Amino acid sequence: MAITEGASKTDSRLIFTYGTLKRGFPNHFLMENLIGAGDVVFVGEYTTVETFPLVCGPYGIPYLINILGSGNRVKGELYKVNGSGLGPLDDLEGIERGHYERLPVIVAGDGGEKVAAEAYFGHKSFGEGMWKRCGELGFEEFTMEMGEKCEKKEDRPPSNDFLEDIRDFISNGN
């Protein structure tokens, strides 16, 4: 976990979530656990200032794609995360496995206040291909209906290779 090595409980950053980590979605249990431990605080509902593609890939998993100026302003939630809370989030998002990248993003609250945050974007090794595979059509928001179609990790084939599944999805439409 080199990304957060040396981070302390007092170090904090803002993390913008747009998918399964949001309240009511399959991976929000992790946020709840981190909130309970004092490592995460819910800040509010926010929207990206710039437009980005938000698409669903294999298993109905949402991906924010780092192609500035394409897609939509994306709706999500903002959390204040301390150094102790960042590692479990990076692990879930597969930072070291090349699934997602944590990158800067500017978001705005309902009152229009803009803040610098970070979000988990689909890794650059497949992001553009995912956007093209999805017909360069994205969403403004990962909805509850979409979340219901998202396969939980334990329901996927036990020996699957996540990156191989993404490559298959992009090249074959599977």
Tab-separated table of C-alpha atoms in Angstrom:
chain	number	residue	atom	x	y	z
A	1	MET	CA	0.000	0.000	0.000
A	2	ALA	CA	2.699	2.458	-0.993
A	3	ILE	CA	0.230	5.203	-1.891
A	4	THR	CA	-0.807	5.802	1.709
A	5	GLU	CA	2.368	4.674	3.456
A	6	GLY	CA	3.224	7.095	6.235
A	7	ALA	CA	-0.240	8.692	6.163
A	8	SER	CA	-1.536	9.475	9.608
A	9	LYS	CA	-5.011	9.547	11.032
A	10	THR	CA	-4.838	13.365	11.018
A	11	ASP	CA	-3.965	13.656	7.307
A	12	SER	CA	-7.158	14.004	5.320
A	13	ARG	CA	-8.392	14.523	1.813
A	14	LEU	CA	-11.749	14.823	0.118
A	15	ILE	CA	-12.907	11.831	-1.894
A	16	PHE	CA	-15.726	12.138	-4.432
A	17	THR	CA	-17.713	8.912	-4.865
A	18	TYR	CA	-20.050	8.360	-7.806
A	19	GLY	CA	-20.789	4.616	-7.784
A	20	THR	CA	-20.973	1.654	-5.455
A	21	LEU	CA	-19.487	3.526	-2.463
A	22	LYS	CA	-22.454	5.926	-2.299
A	23	ARG	CA	-25.126	5.586	0.387
A	24	GLY	CA	-27.522	2.746	-0.394
A	25	PHE	CA	-25.166	0.997	-2.830
A	26	PRO	CA	-23.361	-2.368	-2.537
A	27	ASN	CA	-19.957	-1.146	-1.297
A	28	HIS	CA	-21.219	1.562	1.045
A	29	PHE	CA	-20.712	-0.890	3.933
A	30	LEU	CA	-17.011	0.022	3.730
A	31	MET	CA	-17.791	3.721	4.136
A	32	GLU	CA	-20.083	2.891	7.075
A	33	ASN	CA	-17.302	0.899	8.737
A	34	LEU	CA	-14.815	3.722	8.198
A	35	ILE	CA	-17.318	6.295	9.467
A	36	GLY	CA	-17.813	4.149	12.574
A	37	ALA	CA	-14.046	4.038	13.102
A	38	GLY	CA	-13.784	7.820	12.795
A	39	ASP	CA	-11.800	7.614	9.553
A	40	VAL	CA	-14.461	9.037	7.207
A	41	VAL	CA	-17.034	11.837	7.428
A	42	PHE	CA	-19.877	12.361	4.955
A	43	VAL	CA	-19.692	15.932	3.610
A	44	GLY	CA	-22.646	16.058	1.195
A	45	GLU	CA	-23.896	15.623	-2.325
A	46	TYR	CA	-21.665	17.159	-4.972
A	47	THR	CA	-21.338	17.273	-8.765
A	48	THR	CA	-18.224	17.466	-10.906
A	49	VAL	CA	-17.584	20.974	-12.241
A	50	GLU	CA	-16.186	19.631	-15.516
A	51	THR	CA	-17.767	16.926	-17.644
A	52	PHE	CA	-16.444	13.365	-17.628
A	53	PRO	CA	-17.720	10.083	-19.030
A	54	LEU	CA	-19.474	7.834	-16.494
A	55	VAL	CA	-20.137	4.365	-17.918
A	56	CYS	CA	-20.932	0.853	-16.753
A	57	GLY	CA	-18.535	-1.931	-17.662
A	58	PRO	CA	-18.498	-5.674	-17.031
A	59	TYR	CA	-20.637	-6.849	-14.116
A	60	GLY	CA	-22.459	-3.481	-14.177
A	61	ILE	CA	-19.541	-1.769	-12.426
A	62	PRO	CA	-19.418	2.027	-12.866
A	63	TYR	CA	-16.321	3.794	-14.155
A	64	LEU	CA	-15.579	7.484	-14.279
A	65	ILE	CA	-13.290	7.972	-17.267
A	66	ASN	CA	-10.568	10.617	-17.269
A	67	ILE	CA	-11.502	12.299	-20.555
A	68	LEU	CA	-12.129	15.880	-19.542
A	69	GLY	CA	-14.816	17.617	-21.576
A	70	SER	CA	-16.647	14.439	-22.633
A	71	GLY	CA	-19.715	12.979	-20.995
A	72	ASN	CA	-21.635	14.854	-18.319
A	73	ARG	CA	-21.253	16.639	-15.028
A	74	VAL	CA	-21.423	13.648	-12.692
A	75	LYS	CA	-23.457	13.555	-9.476
A	76	GLY	CA	-22.084	11.850	-6.391
A	77	GLU	CA	-21.121	12.200	-2.745
A	78	LEU	CA	-18.171	13.825	-1.056
A	79	TYR	CA	-16.399	12.353	1.962
A	80	LYS	CA	-13.565	13.622	4.131
A	81	VAL	CA	-11.198	10.663	4.518
A	82	ASN	CA	-8.210	10.545	6.854
A	83	GLY	CA	-4.982	8.687	6.135
A	84	SER	CA	-6.171	5.552	7.930
A	85	GLY	CA	-9.329	5.416	5.826
A	86	LEU	CA	-7.645	5.912	2.472
A	87	GLY	CA	-5.868	2.525	2.393
A	88	PRO	CA	-9.058	0.427	2.582
A	89	LEU	CA	-10.657	2.545	-0.149
A	90	ASP	CA	-7.593	2.212	-2.395
A	91	ASP	CA	-7.630	-1.552	-1.763
A	92	LEU	CA	-11.321	-1.861	-2.686
A	93	GLU	CA	-10.762	0.161	-5.859
A	94	GLY	CA	-7.761	-1.947	-6.887
A	95	ILE	CA	-5.310	0.940	-7.166
A	96	GLU	CA	-2.249	-1.314	-7.052
A	97	ARG	CA	-3.873	-3.858	-9.391
A	98	GLY	CA	-4.536	-1.313	-12.161
A	99	HIS	CA	-8.334	-1.233	-11.795
A	100	TYR	CA	-8.753	2.428	-10.839
A	101	GLU	CA	-6.586	5.524	-10.376
A	102	ARG	CA	-7.224	8.158	-7.706
A	103	LEU	CA	-7.010	11.491	-9.519
A	104	PRO	CA	-7.867	15.138	-8.782
A	105	VAL	CA	-11.300	16.505	-9.607
A	106	ILE	CA	-13.129	19.745	-8.812
A	107	VAL	CA	-16.645	19.294	-7.460
A	108	ALA	CA	-19.400	21.725	-6.481
A	109	GLY	CA	-22.020	21.460	-3.770
A	110	ASP	CA	-25.659	22.477	-4.050
A	111	GLY	CA	-24.726	26.017	-2.993
A	112	GLY	CA	-22.210	26.268	-5.839
A	113	GLU	CA	-19.100	26.131	-3.600
A	114	LYS	CA	-16.244	24.464	-5.460
A	115	VAL	CA	-13.722	22.214	-3.734
A	116	ALA	CA	-10.723	20.204	-4.875
A	117	ALA	CA	-11.164	16.488	-4.267
A	118	GLU	CA	-10.039	13.163	-5.668
A	119	ALA	CA	-12.079	10.464	-7.384
A	120	TYR	CA	-11.454	6.898	-8.489
A	121	PHE	CA	-11.244	6.923	-12.297
A	122	GLY	CA	-11.097	3.814	-14.471
A	123	HIS	CA	-7.414	3.084	-15.068
A	124	LYS	CA	-5.825	4.841	-18.058
A	125	SER	CA	-4.891	1.446	-19.549
A	126	PHE	CA	-8.544	0.824	-20.453
A	127	GLY	CA	-10.466	4.059	-19.806
A	128	GLU	CA	-10.609	5.373	-23.364
A	129	GLY	CA	-11.430	1.905	-24.713
A	130	MET	CA	-14.268	1.576	-22.209
A	131	TRP	CA	-15.671	4.971	-23.264
A	132	LYS	CA	-15.554	3.977	-26.952
A	133	ARG	CA	-17.054	0.541	-26.235
A	134	CYS	CA	-19.977	2.279	-24.484
A	135	GLY	CA	-20.650	4.296	-27.643
A	136	GLU	CA	-19.290	7.469	-26.053
A	137	LEU	CA	-22.586	7.699	-24.181
A	138	GLY	CA	-22.415	8.166	-20.454
A	139	PHE	CA	-24.609	8.930	-17.484
A	140	GLU	CA	-24.964	11.872	-15.130
A	141	GLU	CA	-25.467	9.574	-12.195
A	142	PHE	CA	-25.062	5.938	-11.176
A	143	THR	CA	-28.646	5.271	-10.078
A	144	MET	CA	-30.191	2.748	-7.685
A	145	GLU	CA	-31.585	0.869	-10.689
A	146	MET	CA	-28.069	0.567	-12.126
A	147	GLY	CA	-26.748	-0.469	-8.721
A	148	GLU	CA	-29.198	-3.379	-8.611
A	149	LYS	CA	-27.632	-4.723	-11.831
A	150	CYS	CA	-24.111	-4.485	-10.430
A	151	GLU	CA	-22.842	-7.999	-9.645
A	152	LYS	CA	-21.245	-8.347	-6.240
A	153	LYS	CA	-17.695	-9.661	-6.179
A	154	GLU	CA	-18.777	-12.875	-4.446
A	155	ASP	CA	-21.306	-13.558	-7.249
A	156	ARG	CA	-18.691	-13.393	-10.005
A	157	PRO	CA	-16.708	-16.417	-11.193
A	158	PRO	CA	-14.146	-17.190	-8.454
A	159	SER	CA	-11.179	-17.457	-10.805
A	160	ASN	CA	-11.946	-14.427	-12.929
A	161	ASP	CA	-9.254	-11.955	-13.893
A	162	PHE	CA	-10.811	-8.508	-13.563
A	163	LEU	CA	-8.561	-6.804	-16.116
A	164	GLU	CA	-9.052	-9.651	-18.579
A	165	ASP	CA	-12.826	-9.268	-18.141
A	166	ILE	CA	-12.474	-5.556	-18.938
A	167	ARG	CA	-10.381	-6.299	-22.033
A	168	ASP	CA	-12.990	-8.857	-23.183
A	169	PHE	CA	-15.786	-6.355	-22.567
A	170	ILE	CA	-14.017	-3.682	-24.625
A	171	SER	CA	-13.028	-5.936	-27.544
A	172	ASN	CA	-15.931	-8.389	-27.680
A	173	GLY	CA	-18.803	-6.583	-26.067
A	174	ASN	CA	-19.156	-9.319	-23.433
